[in-house]
Protein backbone atom coordinates (compact mmCIF):
# COMPACT_ATOMS: atom_id res chain seq x y z
CA UNK A 1 0.00 0.00 0.00
CA UNK A 2 1.40 3.36 -1.02
CA UNK A 3 1.21 6.11 1.61
CA UNK A 4 1.06 9.75 0.50
CA UNK A 5 2.17 12.51 2.88
CA UNK A 6 0.79 16.05 2.69
CA UNK A 7 1.42 19.10 4.88
CA UNK A 8 -1.48 21.05 6.33
CA UNK A 9 -1.51 24.85 6.04
CA UNK A 10 0.07 26.42 9.13
CA UNK A 11 -3.18 27.84 10.54
CA UNK A 12 -4.80 24.38 10.55
CA UNK A 13 -1.63 22.62 11.71
CA UNK A 14 -1.16 25.03 14.63
CA UNK A 15 -4.73 24.63 15.84
CA UNK A 16 -4.65 20.84 15.61
CA UNK A 17 -1.25 20.54 17.32
CA UNK A 18 -2.81 21.74 20.58
CA UNK A 19 -5.14 18.75 20.54
CA UNK A 20 -2.18 16.42 21.18
CA UNK A 21 -1.08 18.04 24.46
CA UNK A 22 -3.31 15.90 26.72
CA UNK A 23 -1.94 12.62 25.37
CA UNK A 24 0.58 10.71 27.44
CA UNK A 25 2.09 7.90 25.43
CA UNK A 26 5.42 6.46 24.39
CA UNK A 27 4.03 5.83 20.90
CA UNK A 28 3.11 8.16 18.04
CA UNK A 29 -0.43 9.60 18.46
CA UNK A 30 -2.42 10.22 15.29
CA UNK A 31 -5.72 11.98 14.76
CA UNK A 32 -8.10 9.81 12.75
CA UNK A 33 -11.78 9.83 11.82
CA UNK A 34 -13.56 13.07 10.97
CA UNK A 35 -10.56 15.28 11.68
CA UNK A 36 -8.42 13.27 9.27
CA UNK A 37 -11.17 13.32 6.61
CA UNK A 38 -11.41 17.12 6.92
CA UNK A 39 -7.60 17.43 6.72
CA UNK A 40 -7.44 15.45 3.48
CA UNK A 41 -10.19 17.62 1.97
CA UNK A 42 -8.03 20.66 2.78
CA UNK A 43 -4.78 19.38 1.26
CA UNK A 44 -6.21 17.43 -1.66
CA UNK A 45 -9.36 19.32 -2.68
CA UNK A 46 -8.42 22.81 -1.49
CA UNK A 47 -11.45 23.08 0.79
CA UNK A 48 -11.59 25.08 4.00
CA UNK A 49 -11.31 23.07 7.22
CA UNK A 50 -14.88 22.74 8.53
CA UNK A 51 -14.18 23.19 12.25
CA UNK A 52 -17.88 23.15 13.08
CA UNK A 53 -18.21 19.68 11.51
CA UNK A 54 -15.86 18.15 14.10
CA UNK A 55 -17.82 16.61 16.97
CA UNK A 56 -15.27 14.04 18.11
CA UNK A 57 -11.54 13.79 18.46
CA UNK A 58 -10.46 10.26 17.64
CA UNK A 59 -6.86 9.18 18.10
CA UNK A 60 -4.90 6.04 17.61
CA UNK A 61 -1.33 5.49 18.74
CA UNK A 62 1.25 3.77 16.58
CA UNK A 63 3.58 1.62 18.65
CA UNK A 64 3.69 2.18 22.38
CA UNK A 65 3.89 -0.34 25.16
CA UNK A 66 0.37 -0.32 26.61
CA UNK A 67 -3.22 -0.47 25.47
CA UNK A 68 -6.15 1.38 27.01
CA UNK A 69 -9.21 3.20 25.80
CA UNK A 70 -9.96 6.64 27.14
CA UNK A 71 -13.47 7.90 26.41
CA UNK A 72 -13.36 11.39 27.87
CA UNK A 73 -15.99 14.05 27.37
CA UNK A 74 -14.40 17.37 26.48
CA UNK A 75 -17.16 19.94 26.69
CA UNK A 76 -19.74 18.60 24.27
CA UNK A 77 -17.13 16.69 22.29
CA UNK A 78 -16.05 13.10 22.78
CA UNK A 79 -12.36 12.26 22.82
CA UNK A 80 -11.42 8.65 22.18
CA UNK A 81 -7.84 7.43 22.36
CA UNK A 82 -6.54 3.94 21.71
CA UNK A 83 -3.12 3.76 23.33
CA UNK A 84 -0.63 1.28 21.96
CA UNK A 85 -3.24 -0.44 19.85
CA UNK A 86 -2.01 -3.34 17.76
CA UNK A 87 -0.85 -0.95 15.03
CA UNK A 88 2.90 -1.10 14.65
CA UNK A 89 3.03 1.23 11.63
CA UNK A 90 0.77 3.71 9.85
CA UNK A 91 0.48 1.18 7.04
CA UNK A 92 -0.75 -1.54 9.44
CA UNK A 93 -3.27 0.91 10.92
CA UNK A 94 -4.62 1.78 7.47
CA UNK A 95 -4.97 -1.88 6.56
CA UNK A 96 -7.58 -2.21 9.33
CA UNK A 97 -9.90 0.48 7.94
CA UNK A 98 -13.21 -0.59 6.37
CA UNK A 99 -13.55 2.10 3.70
CA UNK A 100 -10.98 3.82 1.48
CA UNK A 101 -12.03 7.25 2.76
CA UNK A 102 -10.89 6.25 6.26
CA UNK A 103 -7.31 5.31 5.39
CA UNK A 104 -6.10 8.69 6.65
CA UNK A 105 -4.29 9.97 9.76
CA UNK A 106 -2.78 13.27 10.92
CA UNK A 107 0.25 13.60 13.19
CA UNK A 108 1.07 16.37 15.68
CA UNK A 109 3.27 18.10 13.07
CA UNK A 110 0.37 18.61 10.65
CA UNK A 111 1.37 15.86 8.26
CA UNK A 112 -1.57 14.08 6.63
CA UNK A 113 -0.93 10.43 5.78
CA UNK A 114 -3.28 8.94 3.19
CA UNK A 115 -3.26 5.65 1.36
CA UNK A 116 -3.28 5.63 -2.43
CA UNK A 117 -6.86 4.34 -2.18
CA UNK A 118 -7.90 7.29 -0.01
CA UNK A 119 -6.32 9.79 -2.41
CA UNK A 120 -8.09 8.14 -5.35
CA UNK A 121 -11.41 8.06 -3.45
CA UNK A 122 -11.25 11.77 -2.54
CA UNK A 123 -10.28 12.85 -6.04
CA UNK A 124 -13.15 10.78 -7.53
CA UNK A 125 -15.46 11.62 -4.60
CA UNK A 126 -16.32 7.93 -4.41
CA UNK A 127 -16.50 5.66 -1.37
CA UNK A 128 -15.08 2.16 -1.84
CA UNK A 129 -15.00 -0.86 0.45
CA UNK A 130 -11.59 -2.20 1.43
CA UNK A 131 -12.95 -5.65 2.26
CA UNK A 132 -16.19 -7.60 1.82
CA UNK A 133 -18.99 -5.33 3.05
CA UNK A 134 -20.68 -6.03 6.37
CA UNK A 135 -24.00 -4.48 7.37
CA UNK A 136 -22.15 -2.11 9.69
CA UNK A 137 -19.83 -1.03 6.89
CA UNK A 138 -22.78 -0.41 4.57
CA UNK A 139 -24.51 1.81 7.15
CA UNK A 140 -21.26 3.71 7.69
CA UNK A 141 -20.91 4.12 3.91
CA UNK A 142 -24.43 5.61 3.76
CA UNK A 143 -23.48 8.02 6.56
CA UNK A 144 -20.29 9.14 4.81
CA UNK A 145 -22.11 9.44 1.48
CA UNK A 146 -24.47 11.93 3.08
CA UNK A 147 -21.80 13.65 5.20
CA UNK A 148 -19.20 14.10 2.46
CA UNK A 149 -21.45 14.33 -0.58
CA UNK A 150 -19.54 11.46 -2.21
CA UNK A 151 -21.11 8.63 -4.20
CA UNK A 152 -20.79 4.95 -3.43
CA UNK A 153 -18.79 2.75 -5.81
CA UNK A 154 -20.93 0.47 -7.98
CA UNK A 155 -20.07 -2.68 -5.99
CA UNK A 156 -20.77 -0.92 -2.69
CA UNK A 157 -24.07 0.50 -3.99
CA UNK A 158 -25.11 -2.98 -5.20
CA UNK A 159 -24.43 -4.31 -1.69
CA UNK A 160 -26.59 -1.57 -0.17
CA UNK A 161 -29.44 -2.38 -2.58
CA UNK A 162 -29.13 -6.11 -1.86
CA UNK A 163 -29.25 -5.51 1.91
CA UNK A 164 -32.26 -3.20 1.57
CA UNK A 165 -34.15 -2.03 4.65
CA UNK A 166 -32.44 -4.64 6.84
CA UNK A 167 -29.62 -2.10 7.25
CA UNK A 168 -31.97 -0.07 9.43
CA UNK A 169 -31.64 -2.77 12.09
CA UNK A 170 -27.86 -2.56 12.25
CA UNK A 171 -27.09 -1.22 15.78
CA UNK A 172 -24.95 1.71 14.54
CA UNK A 173 -27.93 2.94 12.50
CA UNK A 174 -29.79 3.92 15.69
CA UNK A 175 -26.86 6.06 16.82
CA UNK A 176 -26.58 7.76 13.43
CA UNK A 177 -30.32 8.47 13.35
CA UNK A 178 -30.33 9.85 16.92
CA UNK A 179 -27.36 12.11 16.08
CA UNK A 180 -29.06 13.33 12.88
CA UNK A 181 -26.39 11.80 10.64
CA UNK A 182 -28.95 9.61 8.85
CA UNK A 183 -32.73 9.54 8.65
CA UNK A 184 -35.22 6.72 8.16
CA UNK A 185 -35.49 7.75 4.49
CA UNK A 186 -31.83 6.89 3.98
CA UNK A 187 -32.75 3.21 4.45
CA UNK A 188 -35.57 3.08 1.90
PDB file of C-alpha atoms in Angstrom:
ATOM      1  CA  UNK A   1       0.000   0.000   0.000  1.00  0.00           C
ATOM      2  CA  UNK A   2       1.399   3.356  -1.021  1.00  0.00           C
ATOM      3  CA  UNK A   3       1.214   6.107   1.613  1.00  0.00           C
ATOM      4  CA  UNK A   4       1.061   9.752   0.504  1.00  0.00           C
ATOM      5  CA  UNK A   5       2.169  12.509   2.879  1.00  0.00           C
ATOM      6  CA  UNK A   6       0.786  16.051   2.688  1.00  0.00           C
ATOM      7  CA  UNK A   7       1.418  19.104   4.880  1.00  0.00           C
ATOM      8  CA  UNK A   8      -1.484  21.048   6.326  1.00  0.00           C
ATOM      9  CA  UNK A   9      -1.512  24.848   6.043  1.00  0.00           C
ATOM     10  CA  UNK A  10       0.072  26.416   9.127  1.00  0.00           C
ATOM     11  CA  UNK A  11      -3.177  27.836  10.537  1.00  0.00           C
ATOM     12  CA  UNK A  12      -4.803  24.379  10.546  1.00  0.00           C
ATOM     13  CA  UNK A  13      -1.625  22.622  11.715  1.00  0.00           C
ATOM     14  CA  UNK A  14      -1.161  25.028  14.628  1.00  0.00           C
ATOM     15  CA  UNK A  15      -4.728  24.635  15.841  1.00  0.00           C
ATOM     16  CA  UNK A  16      -4.647  20.844  15.607  1.00  0.00           C
ATOM     17  CA  UNK A  17      -1.248  20.543  17.323  1.00  0.00           C
ATOM     18  CA  UNK A  18      -2.810  21.737  20.583  1.00  0.00           C
ATOM     19  CA  UNK A  19      -5.139  18.748  20.536  1.00  0.00           C
ATOM     20  CA  UNK A  20      -2.184  16.424  21.185  1.00  0.00           C
ATOM     21  CA  UNK A  21      -1.085  18.039  24.460  1.00  0.00           C
ATOM     22  CA  UNK A  22      -3.309  15.896  26.721  1.00  0.00           C
ATOM     23  CA  UNK A  23      -1.940  12.618  25.371  1.00  0.00           C
ATOM     24  CA  UNK A  24       0.577  10.710  27.441  1.00  0.00           C
ATOM     25  CA  UNK A  25       2.094   7.903  25.430  1.00  0.00           C
ATOM     26  CA  UNK A  26       5.416   6.464  24.388  1.00  0.00           C
ATOM     27  CA  UNK A  27       4.025   5.828  20.901  1.00  0.00           C
ATOM     28  CA  UNK A  28       3.113   8.164  18.041  1.00  0.00           C
ATOM     29  CA  UNK A  29      -0.425   9.599  18.458  1.00  0.00           C
ATOM     30  CA  UNK A  30      -2.417  10.224  15.291  1.00  0.00           C
ATOM     31  CA  UNK A  31      -5.724  11.985  14.756  1.00  0.00           C
ATOM     32  CA  UNK A  32      -8.098   9.808  12.753  1.00  0.00           C
ATOM     33  CA  UNK A  33     -11.784   9.833  11.817  1.00  0.00           C
ATOM     34  CA  UNK A  34     -13.565  13.072  10.974  1.00  0.00           C
ATOM     35  CA  UNK A  35     -10.557  15.282  11.676  1.00  0.00           C
ATOM     36  CA  UNK A  36      -8.418  13.272   9.268  1.00  0.00           C
ATOM     37  CA  UNK A  37     -11.166  13.320   6.613  1.00  0.00           C
ATOM     38  CA  UNK A  38     -11.406  17.124   6.919  1.00  0.00           C
ATOM     39  CA  UNK A  39      -7.604  17.433   6.716  1.00  0.00           C
ATOM     40  CA  UNK A  40      -7.443  15.449   3.480  1.00  0.00           C
ATOM     41  CA  UNK A  41     -10.186  17.616   1.967  1.00  0.00           C
ATOM     42  CA  UNK A  42      -8.026  20.659   2.784  1.00  0.00           C
ATOM     43  CA  UNK A  43      -4.776  19.380   1.264  1.00  0.00           C
ATOM     44  CA  UNK A  44      -6.214  17.428  -1.658  1.00  0.00           C
ATOM     45  CA  UNK A  45      -9.359  19.318  -2.675  1.00  0.00           C
ATOM     46  CA  UNK A  46      -8.416  22.808  -1.493  1.00  0.00           C
ATOM     47  CA  UNK A  47     -11.453  23.084   0.786  1.00  0.00           C
ATOM     48  CA  UNK A  48     -11.588  25.076   4.003  1.00  0.00           C
ATOM     49  CA  UNK A  49     -11.305  23.070   7.221  1.00  0.00           C
ATOM     50  CA  UNK A  50     -14.875  22.737   8.534  1.00  0.00           C
ATOM     51  CA  UNK A  51     -14.176  23.191  12.249  1.00  0.00           C
ATOM     52  CA  UNK A  52     -17.882  23.148  13.081  1.00  0.00           C
ATOM     53  CA  UNK A  53     -18.212  19.679  11.507  1.00  0.00           C
ATOM     54  CA  UNK A  54     -15.864  18.151  14.098  1.00  0.00           C
ATOM     55  CA  UNK A  55     -17.815  16.614  16.973  1.00  0.00           C
ATOM     56  CA  UNK A  56     -15.268  14.037  18.107  1.00  0.00           C
ATOM     57  CA  UNK A  57     -11.537  13.789  18.461  1.00  0.00           C
ATOM     58  CA  UNK A  58     -10.463  10.262  17.641  1.00  0.00           C
ATOM     59  CA  UNK A  59      -6.863   9.184  18.099  1.00  0.00           C
ATOM     60  CA  UNK A  60      -4.896   6.042  17.607  1.00  0.00           C
ATOM     61  CA  UNK A  61      -1.333   5.486  18.735  1.00  0.00           C
ATOM     62  CA  UNK A  62       1.252   3.774  16.582  1.00  0.00           C
ATOM     63  CA  UNK A  63       3.579   1.625  18.654  1.00  0.00           C
ATOM     64  CA  UNK A  64       3.688   2.181  22.377  1.00  0.00           C
ATOM     65  CA  UNK A  65       3.889  -0.338  25.162  1.00  0.00           C
ATOM     66  CA  UNK A  66       0.374  -0.317  26.607  1.00  0.00           C
ATOM     67  CA  UNK A  67      -3.222  -0.465  25.472  1.00  0.00           C
ATOM     68  CA  UNK A  68      -6.152   1.375  27.011  1.00  0.00           C
ATOM     69  CA  UNK A  69      -9.207   3.203  25.795  1.00  0.00           C
ATOM     70  CA  UNK A  70      -9.961   6.637  27.137  1.00  0.00           C
ATOM     71  CA  UNK A  71     -13.469   7.905  26.408  1.00  0.00           C
ATOM     72  CA  UNK A  72     -13.364  11.386  27.871  1.00  0.00           C
ATOM     73  CA  UNK A  73     -15.995  14.046  27.368  1.00  0.00           C
ATOM     74  CA  UNK A  74     -14.398  17.369  26.480  1.00  0.00           C
ATOM     75  CA  UNK A  75     -17.165  19.942  26.690  1.00  0.00           C
ATOM     76  CA  UNK A  76     -19.738  18.598  24.274  1.00  0.00           C
ATOM     77  CA  UNK A  77     -17.132  16.692  22.285  1.00  0.00           C
ATOM     78  CA  UNK A  78     -16.052  13.102  22.784  1.00  0.00           C
ATOM     79  CA  UNK A  79     -12.361  12.256  22.821  1.00  0.00           C
ATOM     80  CA  UNK A  80     -11.420   8.652  22.184  1.00  0.00           C
ATOM     81  CA  UNK A  81      -7.842   7.431  22.362  1.00  0.00           C
ATOM     82  CA  UNK A  82      -6.539   3.943  21.708  1.00  0.00           C
ATOM     83  CA  UNK A  83      -3.121   3.756  23.330  1.00  0.00           C
ATOM     84  CA  UNK A  84      -0.625   1.277  21.962  1.00  0.00           C
ATOM     85  CA  UNK A  85      -3.237  -0.441  19.848  1.00  0.00           C
ATOM     86  CA  UNK A  86      -2.012  -3.340  17.758  1.00  0.00           C
ATOM     87  CA  UNK A  87      -0.852  -0.953  15.030  1.00  0.00           C
ATOM     88  CA  UNK A  88       2.903  -1.103  14.655  1.00  0.00           C
ATOM     89  CA  UNK A  89       3.032   1.227  11.629  1.00  0.00           C
ATOM     90  CA  UNK A  90       0.774   3.705   9.853  1.00  0.00           C
ATOM     91  CA  UNK A  91       0.482   1.176   7.039  1.00  0.00           C
ATOM     92  CA  UNK A  92      -0.745  -1.538   9.440  1.00  0.00           C
ATOM     93  CA  UNK A  93      -3.274   0.912  10.915  1.00  0.00           C
ATOM     94  CA  UNK A  94      -4.620   1.785   7.466  1.00  0.00           C
ATOM     95  CA  UNK A  95      -4.965  -1.879   6.556  1.00  0.00           C
ATOM     96  CA  UNK A  96      -7.581  -2.211   9.326  1.00  0.00           C
ATOM     97  CA  UNK A  97      -9.904   0.481   7.942  1.00  0.00           C
ATOM     98  CA  UNK A  98     -13.207  -0.591   6.373  1.00  0.00           C
ATOM     99  CA  UNK A  99     -13.554   2.103   3.697  1.00  0.00           C
ATOM    100  CA  UNK A 100     -10.984   3.819   1.479  1.00  0.00           C
ATOM    101  CA  UNK A 101     -12.032   7.255   2.763  1.00  0.00           C
ATOM    102  CA  UNK A 102     -10.892   6.250   6.258  1.00  0.00           C
ATOM    103  CA  UNK A 103      -7.314   5.311   5.386  1.00  0.00           C
ATOM    104  CA  UNK A 104      -6.101   8.691   6.655  1.00  0.00           C
ATOM    105  CA  UNK A 105      -4.289   9.966   9.757  1.00  0.00           C
ATOM    106  CA  UNK A 106      -2.779  13.274  10.922  1.00  0.00           C
ATOM    107  CA  UNK A 107       0.246  13.604  13.193  1.00  0.00           C
ATOM    108  CA  UNK A 108       1.065  16.366  15.684  1.00  0.00           C
ATOM    109  CA  UNK A 109       3.273  18.104  13.074  1.00  0.00           C
ATOM    110  CA  UNK A 110       0.369  18.605  10.654  1.00  0.00           C
ATOM    111  CA  UNK A 111       1.366  15.861   8.264  1.00  0.00           C
ATOM    112  CA  UNK A 112      -1.570  14.081   6.628  1.00  0.00           C
ATOM    113  CA  UNK A 113      -0.927  10.432   5.784  1.00  0.00           C
ATOM    114  CA  UNK A 114      -3.283   8.943   3.192  1.00  0.00           C
ATOM    115  CA  UNK A 115      -3.256   5.646   1.359  1.00  0.00           C
ATOM    116  CA  UNK A 116      -3.284   5.628  -2.427  1.00  0.00           C
ATOM    117  CA  UNK A 117      -6.860   4.341  -2.175  1.00  0.00           C
ATOM    118  CA  UNK A 118      -7.897   7.288  -0.007  1.00  0.00           C
ATOM    119  CA  UNK A 119      -6.325   9.790  -2.412  1.00  0.00           C
ATOM    120  CA  UNK A 120      -8.093   8.140  -5.351  1.00  0.00           C
ATOM    121  CA  UNK A 121     -11.405   8.064  -3.445  1.00  0.00           C
ATOM    122  CA  UNK A 122     -11.246  11.766  -2.542  1.00  0.00           C
ATOM    123  CA  UNK A 123     -10.280  12.848  -6.038  1.00  0.00           C
ATOM    124  CA  UNK A 124     -13.145  10.785  -7.531  1.00  0.00           C
ATOM    125  CA  UNK A 125     -15.463  11.615  -4.597  1.00  0.00           C
ATOM    126  CA  UNK A 126     -16.320   7.929  -4.407  1.00  0.00           C
ATOM    127  CA  UNK A 127     -16.501   5.660  -1.367  1.00  0.00           C
ATOM    128  CA  UNK A 128     -15.082   2.155  -1.837  1.00  0.00           C
ATOM    129  CA  UNK A 129     -15.004  -0.860   0.450  1.00  0.00           C
ATOM    130  CA  UNK A 130     -11.587  -2.202   1.425  1.00  0.00           C
ATOM    131  CA  UNK A 131     -12.952  -5.653   2.263  1.00  0.00           C
ATOM    132  CA  UNK A 132     -16.193  -7.602   1.822  1.00  0.00           C
ATOM    133  CA  UNK A 133     -18.987  -5.334   3.048  1.00  0.00           C
ATOM    134  CA  UNK A 134     -20.676  -6.028   6.365  1.00  0.00           C
ATOM    135  CA  UNK A 135     -24.000  -4.483   7.371  1.00  0.00           C
ATOM    136  CA  UNK A 136     -22.154  -2.111   9.691  1.00  0.00           C
ATOM    137  CA  UNK A 137     -19.825  -1.028   6.887  1.00  0.00           C
ATOM    138  CA  UNK A 138     -22.777  -0.406   4.573  1.00  0.00           C
ATOM    139  CA  UNK A 139     -24.512   1.806   7.147  1.00  0.00           C
ATOM    140  CA  UNK A 140     -21.258   3.707   7.690  1.00  0.00           C
ATOM    141  CA  UNK A 141     -20.909   4.117   3.906  1.00  0.00           C
ATOM    142  CA  UNK A 142     -24.430   5.609   3.758  1.00  0.00           C
ATOM    143  CA  UNK A 143     -23.485   8.021   6.557  1.00  0.00           C
ATOM    144  CA  UNK A 144     -20.292   9.136   4.813  1.00  0.00           C
ATOM    145  CA  UNK A 145     -22.105   9.437   1.482  1.00  0.00           C
ATOM    146  CA  UNK A 146     -24.472  11.932   3.085  1.00  0.00           C
ATOM    147  CA  UNK A 147     -21.803  13.652   5.205  1.00  0.00           C
ATOM    148  CA  UNK A 148     -19.201  14.096   2.456  1.00  0.00           C
ATOM    149  CA  UNK A 149     -21.452  14.326  -0.584  1.00  0.00           C
ATOM    150  CA  UNK A 150     -19.538  11.459  -2.211  1.00  0.00           C
ATOM    151  CA  UNK A 151     -21.113   8.626  -4.200  1.00  0.00           C
ATOM    152  CA  UNK A 152     -20.789   4.947  -3.433  1.00  0.00           C
ATOM    153  CA  UNK A 153     -18.786   2.755  -5.810  1.00  0.00           C
ATOM    154  CA  UNK A 154     -20.926   0.466  -7.977  1.00  0.00           C
ATOM    155  CA  UNK A 155     -20.065  -2.678  -5.986  1.00  0.00           C
ATOM    156  CA  UNK A 156     -20.771  -0.915  -2.686  1.00  0.00           C
ATOM    157  CA  UNK A 157     -24.067   0.495  -3.991  1.00  0.00           C
ATOM    158  CA  UNK A 158     -25.108  -2.985  -5.204  1.00  0.00           C
ATOM    159  CA  UNK A 159     -24.433  -4.314  -1.695  1.00  0.00           C
ATOM    160  CA  UNK A 160     -26.594  -1.571  -0.166  1.00  0.00           C
ATOM    161  CA  UNK A 161     -29.439  -2.379  -2.579  1.00  0.00           C
ATOM    162  CA  UNK A 162     -29.133  -6.111  -1.861  1.00  0.00           C
ATOM    163  CA  UNK A 163     -29.255  -5.507   1.907  1.00  0.00           C
ATOM    164  CA  UNK A 164     -32.264  -3.198   1.570  1.00  0.00           C
ATOM    165  CA  UNK A 165     -34.154  -2.029   4.647  1.00  0.00           C
ATOM    166  CA  UNK A 166     -32.442  -4.639   6.843  1.00  0.00           C
ATOM    167  CA  UNK A 167     -29.624  -2.098   7.246  1.00  0.00           C
ATOM    168  CA  UNK A 168     -31.969  -0.066   9.427  1.00  0.00           C
ATOM    169  CA  UNK A 169     -31.640  -2.775  12.092  1.00  0.00           C
ATOM    170  CA  UNK A 170     -27.856  -2.558  12.250  1.00  0.00           C
ATOM    171  CA  UNK A 171     -27.088  -1.219  15.780  1.00  0.00           C
ATOM    172  CA  UNK A 172     -24.955   1.707  14.544  1.00  0.00           C
ATOM    173  CA  UNK A 173     -27.934   2.939  12.500  1.00  0.00           C
ATOM    174  CA  UNK A 174     -29.786   3.920  15.692  1.00  0.00           C
ATOM    175  CA  UNK A 175     -26.862   6.065  16.819  1.00  0.00           C
ATOM    176  CA  UNK A 176     -26.576   7.763  13.428  1.00  0.00           C
ATOM    177  CA  UNK A 177     -30.319   8.472  13.349  1.00  0.00           C
ATOM    178  CA  UNK A 178     -30.335   9.852  16.918  1.00  0.00           C
ATOM    179  CA  UNK A 179     -27.362  12.109  16.076  1.00  0.00           C
ATOM    180  CA  UNK A 180     -29.057  13.328  12.881  1.00  0.00           C
ATOM    181  CA  UNK A 181     -26.393  11.798  10.637  1.00  0.00           C
ATOM    182  CA  UNK A 182     -28.952   9.610   8.850  1.00  0.00           C
ATOM    183  CA  UNK A 183     -32.726   9.538   8.648  1.00  0.00           C
ATOM    184  CA  UNK A 184     -35.219   6.720   8.157  1.00  0.00           C
ATOM    185  CA  UNK A 185     -35.491   7.755   4.487  1.00  0.00           C
ATOM    186  CA  UNK A 186     -31.834   6.891   3.975  1.00  0.00           C
ATOM    187  CA  UNK A 187     -32.748   3.210   4.447  1.00  0.00           C
ATOM    188  CA  UNK A 188     -35.571   3.083   1.902  1.00  0.00           C
TER     189      UNK A 188
END
